[in-house]
Coordinates of N, CA, C and O in Angstrom, one line a residue:
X453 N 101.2 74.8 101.2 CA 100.2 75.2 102.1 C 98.8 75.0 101.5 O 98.7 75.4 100.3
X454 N 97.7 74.4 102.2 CA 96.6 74.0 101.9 C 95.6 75.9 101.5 O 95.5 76.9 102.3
X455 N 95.1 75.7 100.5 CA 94.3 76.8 100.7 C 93.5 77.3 102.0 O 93.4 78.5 102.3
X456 N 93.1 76.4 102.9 CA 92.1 76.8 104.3 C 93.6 77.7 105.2 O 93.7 78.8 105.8
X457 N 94.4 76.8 104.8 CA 96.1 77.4 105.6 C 95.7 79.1 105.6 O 95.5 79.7 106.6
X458 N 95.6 79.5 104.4 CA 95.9 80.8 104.2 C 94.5 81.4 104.2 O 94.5 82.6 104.6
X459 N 93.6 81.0 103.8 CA 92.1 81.5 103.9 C 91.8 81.9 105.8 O 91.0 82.7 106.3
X460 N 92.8 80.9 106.4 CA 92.7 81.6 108.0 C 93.1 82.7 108.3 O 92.5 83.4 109.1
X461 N 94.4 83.2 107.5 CA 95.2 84.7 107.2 C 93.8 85.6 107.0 O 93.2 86.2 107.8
X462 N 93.5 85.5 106.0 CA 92.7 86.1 105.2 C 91.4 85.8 106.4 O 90.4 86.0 105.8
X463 N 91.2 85.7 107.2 CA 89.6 85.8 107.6 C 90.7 86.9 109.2 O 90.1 87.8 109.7
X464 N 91.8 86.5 109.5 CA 92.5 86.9 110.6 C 92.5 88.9 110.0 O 91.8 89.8 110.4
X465 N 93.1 88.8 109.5 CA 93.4 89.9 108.5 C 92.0 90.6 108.3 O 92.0 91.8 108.3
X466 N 91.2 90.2 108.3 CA 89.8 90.6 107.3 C 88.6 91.1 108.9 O 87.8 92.1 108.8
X467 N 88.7 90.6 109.7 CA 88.7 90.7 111.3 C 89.4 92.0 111.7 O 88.8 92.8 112.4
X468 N 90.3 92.1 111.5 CA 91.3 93.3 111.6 C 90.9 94.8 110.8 O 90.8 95.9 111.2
X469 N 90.7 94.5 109.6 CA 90.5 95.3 108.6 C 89.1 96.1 109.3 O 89.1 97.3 109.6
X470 N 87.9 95.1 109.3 CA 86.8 95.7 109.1 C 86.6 96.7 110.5 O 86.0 97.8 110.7
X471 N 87.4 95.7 111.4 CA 87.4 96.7 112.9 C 87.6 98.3 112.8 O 87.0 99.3 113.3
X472 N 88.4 98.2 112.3 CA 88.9 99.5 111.7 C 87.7 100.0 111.2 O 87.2 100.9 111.7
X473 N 87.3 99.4 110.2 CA 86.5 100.1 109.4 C 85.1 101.0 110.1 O 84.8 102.2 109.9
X474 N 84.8 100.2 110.6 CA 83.6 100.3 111.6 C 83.2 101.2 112.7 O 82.3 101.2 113.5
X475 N 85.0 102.3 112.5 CA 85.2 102.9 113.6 C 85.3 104.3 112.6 O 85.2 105.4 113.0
X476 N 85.3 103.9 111.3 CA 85.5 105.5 110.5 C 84.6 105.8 110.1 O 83.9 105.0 109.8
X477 N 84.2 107.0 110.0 CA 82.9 108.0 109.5 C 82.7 107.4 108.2 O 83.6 106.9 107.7
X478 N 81.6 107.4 107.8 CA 81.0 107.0 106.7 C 81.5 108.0 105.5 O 81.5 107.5 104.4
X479 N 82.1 109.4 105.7 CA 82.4 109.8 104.8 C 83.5 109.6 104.0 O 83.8 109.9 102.8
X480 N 84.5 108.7 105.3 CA 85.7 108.5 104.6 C 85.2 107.5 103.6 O 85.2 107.7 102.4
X481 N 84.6 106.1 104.3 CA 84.0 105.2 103.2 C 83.7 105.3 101.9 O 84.2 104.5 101.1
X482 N 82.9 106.3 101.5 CA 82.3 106.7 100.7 C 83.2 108.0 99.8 O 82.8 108.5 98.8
X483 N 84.3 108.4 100.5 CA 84.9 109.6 99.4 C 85.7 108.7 98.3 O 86.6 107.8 98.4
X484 N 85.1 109.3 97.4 CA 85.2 108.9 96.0 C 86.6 109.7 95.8 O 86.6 110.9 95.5
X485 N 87.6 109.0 95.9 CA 88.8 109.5 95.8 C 89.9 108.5 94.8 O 91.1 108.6 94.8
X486 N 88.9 107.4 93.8 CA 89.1 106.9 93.1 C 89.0 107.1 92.0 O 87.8 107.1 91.8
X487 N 89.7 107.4 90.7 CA 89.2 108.2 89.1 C 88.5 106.5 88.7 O 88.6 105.6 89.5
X488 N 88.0 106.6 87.5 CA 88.0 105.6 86.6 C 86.6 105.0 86.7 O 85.9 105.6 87.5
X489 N 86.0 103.7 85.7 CA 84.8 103.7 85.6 C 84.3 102.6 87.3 O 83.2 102.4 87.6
X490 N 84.9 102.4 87.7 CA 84.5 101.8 89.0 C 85.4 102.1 90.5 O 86.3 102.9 90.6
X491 N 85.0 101.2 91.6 CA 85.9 101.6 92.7 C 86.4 102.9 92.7 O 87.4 103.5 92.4
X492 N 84.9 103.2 93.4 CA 85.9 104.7 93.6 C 85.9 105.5 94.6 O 86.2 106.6 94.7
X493 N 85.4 104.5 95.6 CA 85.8 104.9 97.4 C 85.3 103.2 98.0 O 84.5 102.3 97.6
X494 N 86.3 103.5 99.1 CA 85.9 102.3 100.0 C 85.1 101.4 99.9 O 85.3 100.5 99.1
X495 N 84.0 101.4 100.4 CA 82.8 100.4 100.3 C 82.5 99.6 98.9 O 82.2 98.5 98.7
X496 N 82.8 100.7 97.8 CA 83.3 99.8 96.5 C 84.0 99.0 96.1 O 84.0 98.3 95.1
X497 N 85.0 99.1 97.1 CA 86.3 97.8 97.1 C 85.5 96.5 97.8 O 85.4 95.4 97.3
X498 N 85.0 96.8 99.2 CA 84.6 95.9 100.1 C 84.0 94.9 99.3 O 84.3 93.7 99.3
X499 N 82.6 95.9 98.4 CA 81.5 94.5 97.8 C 82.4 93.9 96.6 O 82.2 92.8 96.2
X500 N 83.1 94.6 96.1 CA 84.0 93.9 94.9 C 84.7 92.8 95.5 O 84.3 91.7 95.0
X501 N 85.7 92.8 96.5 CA 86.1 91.7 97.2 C 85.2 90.4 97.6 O 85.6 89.3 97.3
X502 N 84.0 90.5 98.2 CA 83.1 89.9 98.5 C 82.1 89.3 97.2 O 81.3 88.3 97.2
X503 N 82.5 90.3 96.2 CA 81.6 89.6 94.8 C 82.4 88.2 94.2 O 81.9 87.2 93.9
X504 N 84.0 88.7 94.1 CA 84.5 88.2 93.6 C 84.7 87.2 94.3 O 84.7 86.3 93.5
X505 N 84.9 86.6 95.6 CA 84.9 85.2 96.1 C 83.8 84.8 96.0 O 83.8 83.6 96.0
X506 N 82.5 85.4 96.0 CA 81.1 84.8 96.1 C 81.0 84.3 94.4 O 80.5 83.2 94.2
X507 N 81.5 85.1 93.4 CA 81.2 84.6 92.0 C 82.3 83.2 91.4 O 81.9 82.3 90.7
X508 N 83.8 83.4 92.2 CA 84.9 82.5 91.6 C 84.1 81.3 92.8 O 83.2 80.7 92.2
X509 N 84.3 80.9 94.0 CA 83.7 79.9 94.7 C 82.6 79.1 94.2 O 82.3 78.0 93.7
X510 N 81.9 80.3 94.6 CA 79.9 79.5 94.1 C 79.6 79.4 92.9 O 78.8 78.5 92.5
X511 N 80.3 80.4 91.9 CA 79.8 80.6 91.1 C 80.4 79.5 89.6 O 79.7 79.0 88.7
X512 N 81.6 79.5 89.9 CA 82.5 79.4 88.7 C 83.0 78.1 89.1 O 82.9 77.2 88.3
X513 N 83.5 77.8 90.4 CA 84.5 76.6 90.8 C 83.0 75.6 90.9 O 82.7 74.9 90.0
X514 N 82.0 75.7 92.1 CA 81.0 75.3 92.6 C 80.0 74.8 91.8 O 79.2 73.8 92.0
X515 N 80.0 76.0 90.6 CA 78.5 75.9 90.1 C 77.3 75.9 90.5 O 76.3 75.3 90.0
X516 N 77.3 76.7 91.5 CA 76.1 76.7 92.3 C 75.6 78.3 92.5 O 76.4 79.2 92.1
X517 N 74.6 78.5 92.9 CA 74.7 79.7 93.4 C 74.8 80.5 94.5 O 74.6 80.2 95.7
X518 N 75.1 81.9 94.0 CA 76.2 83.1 94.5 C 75.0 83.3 95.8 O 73.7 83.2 95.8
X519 N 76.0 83.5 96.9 CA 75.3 84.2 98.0 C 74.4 85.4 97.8 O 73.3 85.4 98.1
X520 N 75.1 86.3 97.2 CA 74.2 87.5 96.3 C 73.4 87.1 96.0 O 72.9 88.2 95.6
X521 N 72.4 86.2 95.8 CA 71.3 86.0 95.0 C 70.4 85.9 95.8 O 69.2 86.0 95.5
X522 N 70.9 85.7 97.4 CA 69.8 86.1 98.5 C 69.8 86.8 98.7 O 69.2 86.9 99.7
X523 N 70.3 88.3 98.2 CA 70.5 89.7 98.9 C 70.4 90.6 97.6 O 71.3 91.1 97.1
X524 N 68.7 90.6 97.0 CA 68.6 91.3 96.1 C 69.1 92.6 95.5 O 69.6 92.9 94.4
X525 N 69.0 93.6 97.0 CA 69.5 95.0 96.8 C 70.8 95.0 96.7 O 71.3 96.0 96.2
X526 N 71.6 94.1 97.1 CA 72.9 94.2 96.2 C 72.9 93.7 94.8 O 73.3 94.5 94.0
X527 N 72.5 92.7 94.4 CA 72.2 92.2 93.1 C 72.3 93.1 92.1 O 72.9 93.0 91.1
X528 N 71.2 94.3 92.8 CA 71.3 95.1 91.8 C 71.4 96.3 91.8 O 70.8 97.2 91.3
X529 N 72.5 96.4 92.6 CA 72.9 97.7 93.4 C 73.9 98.2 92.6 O 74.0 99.3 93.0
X530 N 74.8 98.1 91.5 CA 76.2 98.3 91.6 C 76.3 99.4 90.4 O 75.2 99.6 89.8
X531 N 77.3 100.0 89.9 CA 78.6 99.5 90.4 C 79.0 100.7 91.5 O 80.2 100.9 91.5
X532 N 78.4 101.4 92.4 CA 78.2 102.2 93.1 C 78.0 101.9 94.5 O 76.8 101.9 94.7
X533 N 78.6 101.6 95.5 CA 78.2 101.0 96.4 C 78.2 101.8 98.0 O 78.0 101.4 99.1
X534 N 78.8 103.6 97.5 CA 78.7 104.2 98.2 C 77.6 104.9 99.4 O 77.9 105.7 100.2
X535 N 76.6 104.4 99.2 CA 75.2 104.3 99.8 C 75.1 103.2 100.0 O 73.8 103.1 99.9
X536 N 75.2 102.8 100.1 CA 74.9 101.1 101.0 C 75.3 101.5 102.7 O 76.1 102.3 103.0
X537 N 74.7 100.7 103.5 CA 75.3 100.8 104.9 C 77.0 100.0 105.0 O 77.3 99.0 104.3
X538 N 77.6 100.4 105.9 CA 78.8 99.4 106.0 C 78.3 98.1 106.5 O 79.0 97.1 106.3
X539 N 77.2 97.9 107.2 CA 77.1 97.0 108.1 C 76.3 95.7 107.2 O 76.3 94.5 107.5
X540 N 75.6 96.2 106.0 CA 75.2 95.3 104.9 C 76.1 95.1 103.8 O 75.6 94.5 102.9
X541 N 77.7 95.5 103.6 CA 78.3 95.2 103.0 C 79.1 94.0 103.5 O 79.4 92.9 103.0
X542 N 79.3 94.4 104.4 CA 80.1 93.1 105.8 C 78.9 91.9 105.8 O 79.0 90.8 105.4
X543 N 77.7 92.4 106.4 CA 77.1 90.9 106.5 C 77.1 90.1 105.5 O 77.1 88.9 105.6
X544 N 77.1 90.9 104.1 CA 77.5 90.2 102.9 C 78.3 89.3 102.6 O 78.2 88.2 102.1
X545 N 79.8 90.3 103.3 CA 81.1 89.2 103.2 C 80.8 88.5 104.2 O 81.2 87.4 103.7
X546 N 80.4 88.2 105.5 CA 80.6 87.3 106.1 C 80.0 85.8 105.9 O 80.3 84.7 106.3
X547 N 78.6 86.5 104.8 CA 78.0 85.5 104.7 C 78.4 84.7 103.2 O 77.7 83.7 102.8
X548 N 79.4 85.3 102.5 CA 80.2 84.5 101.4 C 81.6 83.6 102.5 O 82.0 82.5 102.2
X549 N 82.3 84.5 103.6 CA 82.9 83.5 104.2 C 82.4 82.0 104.7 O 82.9 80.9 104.4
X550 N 81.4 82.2 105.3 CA 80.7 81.1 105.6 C 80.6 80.2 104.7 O 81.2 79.1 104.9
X551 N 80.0 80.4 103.6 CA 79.8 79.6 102.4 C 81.4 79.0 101.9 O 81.4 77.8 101.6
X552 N 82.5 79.7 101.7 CA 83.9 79.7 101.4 C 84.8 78.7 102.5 O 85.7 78.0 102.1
X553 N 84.3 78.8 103.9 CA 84.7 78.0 104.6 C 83.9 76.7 104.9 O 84.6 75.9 105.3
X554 N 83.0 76.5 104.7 CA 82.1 75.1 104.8 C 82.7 74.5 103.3 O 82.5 73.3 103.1
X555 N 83.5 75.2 102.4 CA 83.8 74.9 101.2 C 85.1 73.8 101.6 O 85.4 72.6 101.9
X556 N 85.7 75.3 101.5 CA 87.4 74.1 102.4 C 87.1 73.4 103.1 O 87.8 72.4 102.8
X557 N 86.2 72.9 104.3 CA 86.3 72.0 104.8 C 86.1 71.0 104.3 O 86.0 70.2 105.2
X558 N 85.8 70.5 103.4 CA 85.8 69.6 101.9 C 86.4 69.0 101.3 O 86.3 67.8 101.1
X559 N 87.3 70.2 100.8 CA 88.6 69.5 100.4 C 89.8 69.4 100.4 O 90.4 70.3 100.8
X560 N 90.6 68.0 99.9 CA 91.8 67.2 100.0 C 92.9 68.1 99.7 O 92.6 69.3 99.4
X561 N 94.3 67.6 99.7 CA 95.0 68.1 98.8 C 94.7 67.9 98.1 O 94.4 68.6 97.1
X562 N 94.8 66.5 98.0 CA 94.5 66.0 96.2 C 93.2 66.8 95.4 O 93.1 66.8 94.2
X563 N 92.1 67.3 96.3 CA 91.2 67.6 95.5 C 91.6 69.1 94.8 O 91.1 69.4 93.8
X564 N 92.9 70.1 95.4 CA 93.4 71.1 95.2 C 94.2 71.1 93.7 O 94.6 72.1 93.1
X565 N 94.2 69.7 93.5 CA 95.0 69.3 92.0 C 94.2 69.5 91.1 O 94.7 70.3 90.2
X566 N 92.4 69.0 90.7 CA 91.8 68.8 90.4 C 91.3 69.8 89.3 O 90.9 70.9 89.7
X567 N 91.4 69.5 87.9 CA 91.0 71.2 87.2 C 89.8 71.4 87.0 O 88.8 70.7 86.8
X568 N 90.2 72.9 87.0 CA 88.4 73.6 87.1 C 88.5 73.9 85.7 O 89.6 74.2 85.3
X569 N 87.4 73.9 84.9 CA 87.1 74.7 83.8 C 86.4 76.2 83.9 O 85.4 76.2 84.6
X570 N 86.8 77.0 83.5 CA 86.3 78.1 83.7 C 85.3 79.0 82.5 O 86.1 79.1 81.6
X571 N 84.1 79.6 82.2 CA 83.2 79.4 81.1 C 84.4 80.5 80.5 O 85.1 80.4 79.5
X572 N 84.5 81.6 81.3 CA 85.4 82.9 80.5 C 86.4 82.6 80.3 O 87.2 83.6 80.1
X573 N 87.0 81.2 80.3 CA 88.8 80.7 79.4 C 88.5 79.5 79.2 O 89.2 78.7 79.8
X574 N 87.5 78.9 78.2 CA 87.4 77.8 78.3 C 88.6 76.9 77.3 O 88.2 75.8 77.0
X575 N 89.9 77.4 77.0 CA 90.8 77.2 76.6 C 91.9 76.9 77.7 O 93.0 76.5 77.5
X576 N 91.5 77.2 78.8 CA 92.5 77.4 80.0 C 92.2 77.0 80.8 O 91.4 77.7 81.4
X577 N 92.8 75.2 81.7 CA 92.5 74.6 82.7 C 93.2 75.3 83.7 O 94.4 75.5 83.6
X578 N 92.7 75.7 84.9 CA 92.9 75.4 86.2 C 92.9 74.6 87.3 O 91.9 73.9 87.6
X579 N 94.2 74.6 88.0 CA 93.6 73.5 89.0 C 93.0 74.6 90.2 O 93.3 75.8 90.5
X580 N 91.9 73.7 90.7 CA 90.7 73.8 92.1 C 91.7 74.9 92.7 O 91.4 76.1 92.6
X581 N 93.4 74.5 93.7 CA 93.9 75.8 94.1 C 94.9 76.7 93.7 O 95.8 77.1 94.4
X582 N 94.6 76.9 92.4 CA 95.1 77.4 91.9 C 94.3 78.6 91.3 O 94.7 79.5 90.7
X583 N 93.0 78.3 91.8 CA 92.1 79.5 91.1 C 91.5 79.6 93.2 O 91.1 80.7 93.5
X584 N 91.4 78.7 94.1 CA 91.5 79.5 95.0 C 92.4 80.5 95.9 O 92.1 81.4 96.7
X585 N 93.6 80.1 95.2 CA 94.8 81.2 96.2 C 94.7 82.2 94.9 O 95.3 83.2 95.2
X586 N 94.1 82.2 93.8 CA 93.4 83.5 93.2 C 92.8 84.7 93.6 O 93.2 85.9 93.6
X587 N 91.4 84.1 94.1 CA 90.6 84.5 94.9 C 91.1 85.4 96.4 O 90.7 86.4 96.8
X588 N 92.2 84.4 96.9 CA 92.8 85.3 98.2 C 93.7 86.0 97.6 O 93.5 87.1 98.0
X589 N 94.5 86.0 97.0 CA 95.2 87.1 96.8 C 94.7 87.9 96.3 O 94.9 89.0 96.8
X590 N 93.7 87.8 94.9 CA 92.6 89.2 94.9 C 92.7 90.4 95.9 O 93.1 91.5 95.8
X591 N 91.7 89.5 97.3 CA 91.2 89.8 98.8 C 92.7 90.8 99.1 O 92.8 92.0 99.1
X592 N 93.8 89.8 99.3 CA 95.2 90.6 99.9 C 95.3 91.9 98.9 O 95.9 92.8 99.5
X593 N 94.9 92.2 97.7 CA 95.8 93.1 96.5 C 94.6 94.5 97.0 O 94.9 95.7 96.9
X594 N 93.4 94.0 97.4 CA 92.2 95.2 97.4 C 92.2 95.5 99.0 O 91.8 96.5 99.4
X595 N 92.5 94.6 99.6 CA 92.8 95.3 101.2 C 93.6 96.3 101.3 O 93.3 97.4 101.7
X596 N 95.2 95.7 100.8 CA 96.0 96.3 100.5 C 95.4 98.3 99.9 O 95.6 99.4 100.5
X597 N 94.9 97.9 98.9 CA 93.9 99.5 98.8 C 93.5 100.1 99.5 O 93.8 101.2 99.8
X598 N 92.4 99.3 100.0 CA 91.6 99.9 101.5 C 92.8 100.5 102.1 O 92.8 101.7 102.1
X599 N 94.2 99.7 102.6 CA 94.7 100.5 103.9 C 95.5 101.8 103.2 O 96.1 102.6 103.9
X600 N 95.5 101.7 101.9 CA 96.1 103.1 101.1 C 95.6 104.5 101.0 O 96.0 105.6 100.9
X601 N 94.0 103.8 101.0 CA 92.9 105.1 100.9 C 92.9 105.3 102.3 O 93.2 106.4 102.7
X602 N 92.6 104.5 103.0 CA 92.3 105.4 105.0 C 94.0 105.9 104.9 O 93.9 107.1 104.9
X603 N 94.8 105.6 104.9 CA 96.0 106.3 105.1 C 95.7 107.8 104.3 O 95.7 108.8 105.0
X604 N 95.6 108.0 103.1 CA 95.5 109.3 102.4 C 94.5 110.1 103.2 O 94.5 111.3 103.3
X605 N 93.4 109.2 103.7 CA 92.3 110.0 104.3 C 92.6 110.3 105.8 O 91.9 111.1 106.4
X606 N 93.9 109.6 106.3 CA 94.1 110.3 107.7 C 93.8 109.6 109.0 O 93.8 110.0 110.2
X607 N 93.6 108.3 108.4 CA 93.4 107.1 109.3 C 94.4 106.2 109.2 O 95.1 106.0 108.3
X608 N 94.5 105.5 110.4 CA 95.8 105.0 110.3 C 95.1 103.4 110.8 O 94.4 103.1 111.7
X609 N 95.6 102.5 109.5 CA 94.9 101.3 109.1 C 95.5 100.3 109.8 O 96.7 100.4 109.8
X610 N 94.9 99.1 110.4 CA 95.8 98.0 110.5 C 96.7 97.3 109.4 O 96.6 97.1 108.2
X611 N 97.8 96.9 110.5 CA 98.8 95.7 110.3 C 99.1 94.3 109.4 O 99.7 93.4 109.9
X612 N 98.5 94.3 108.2 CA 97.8 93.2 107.9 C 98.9 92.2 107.1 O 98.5 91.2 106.4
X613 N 99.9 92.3 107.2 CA 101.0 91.9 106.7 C 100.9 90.1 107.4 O 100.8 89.7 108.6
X614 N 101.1 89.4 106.5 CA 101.1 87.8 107.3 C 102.1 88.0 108.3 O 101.7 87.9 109.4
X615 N 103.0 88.2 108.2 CA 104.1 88.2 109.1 C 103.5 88.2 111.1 O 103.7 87.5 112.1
X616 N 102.7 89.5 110.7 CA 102.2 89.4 111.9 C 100.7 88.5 112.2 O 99.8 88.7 113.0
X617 N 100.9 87.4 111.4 CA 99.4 86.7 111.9 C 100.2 85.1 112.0 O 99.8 84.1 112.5
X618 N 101.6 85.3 111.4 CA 102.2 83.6 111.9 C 102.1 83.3 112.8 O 101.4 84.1 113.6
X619 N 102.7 82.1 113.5 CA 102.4 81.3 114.9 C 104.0 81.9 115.1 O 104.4 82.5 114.2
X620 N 104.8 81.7 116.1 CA 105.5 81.6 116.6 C 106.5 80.4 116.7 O 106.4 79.9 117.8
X621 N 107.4 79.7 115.9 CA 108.0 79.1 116.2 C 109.0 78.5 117.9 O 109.8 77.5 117.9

């Protein structure tokens, strides 16, 4: 499966998720019902997700730069993201999807072979999708969170399992 294959999951899924989101009180967002030195309610997962494809795509695979770097008050917002609006966390990610999908439409399979050097393992080649189905699975392992914490908080989260986003044979 080509990375864009499953990056369509992932935007299907991610469509689903935020709907939800957008419908829960800000308090759930924001209850810090997380221990430890980061993520420690909702909205903190959201920009983590969103950092991390904006830093591995643009930053690391690309060499170019991070969507963040147009959006100062995140820049230098973190590692707290529980005051932020939901609606500038999202425009965020939408605007690293954009960047992420103008990306795939780019490349080959064969370009998917291709290794990336990475500065933090520079002992350790990757290939191009091998560090992007990285990146989405990241996205799937912290969604997956999100729908753990609205469940403990008493919301009942979408569906996001591929199964329900296949085609129909």
């Amino acid at each position: 499966m080509h990375s864009s294959e499953l990056y369509t999951y992932i935007i299907r899924a991610r469509r689903d998720l935020w709907a939800t989101l957008e419908a829960v009180p800000d308090h759930i967002l924001t209850s810090k019902v997380i221990g430890g030195p980061r993520f420690h309610c909702i909205k903190d997962l959201l920009f983590h997700i969103a950092d991390v494809e904006d830093g591995w795509t643009n930053g690391d695979i690309r060499r170019g730069q991070m969507v963040q770097e147009s959006i100062p008050i995140l820049r230098n917002g973190g590692p707290d993201f529980s005051g932020f609006p939901l609606n500038l966390l999202l425009d965020y990610s939408r605007l690293v999807e954009q960047s992420t999908l103008a990306y795939l439409g780019t490349i080959s399979d064969e370009d998917e072979k291709r290794v990336v050097q990475v500065d933090d393992w520079p002992n350790k080649p990757f290939s191009l999708g091998g560090l992007l189905w990285h990146v989405m699975i990241h996205e799937m392992r912290h969604s997956a969170q999100i729908v753990m914490l609205l469940r403990i908080q008493g919301i009942k989260p979408p569906s996001l399992d591929l199964l329900f986003y296949l085609p129909l044979v």
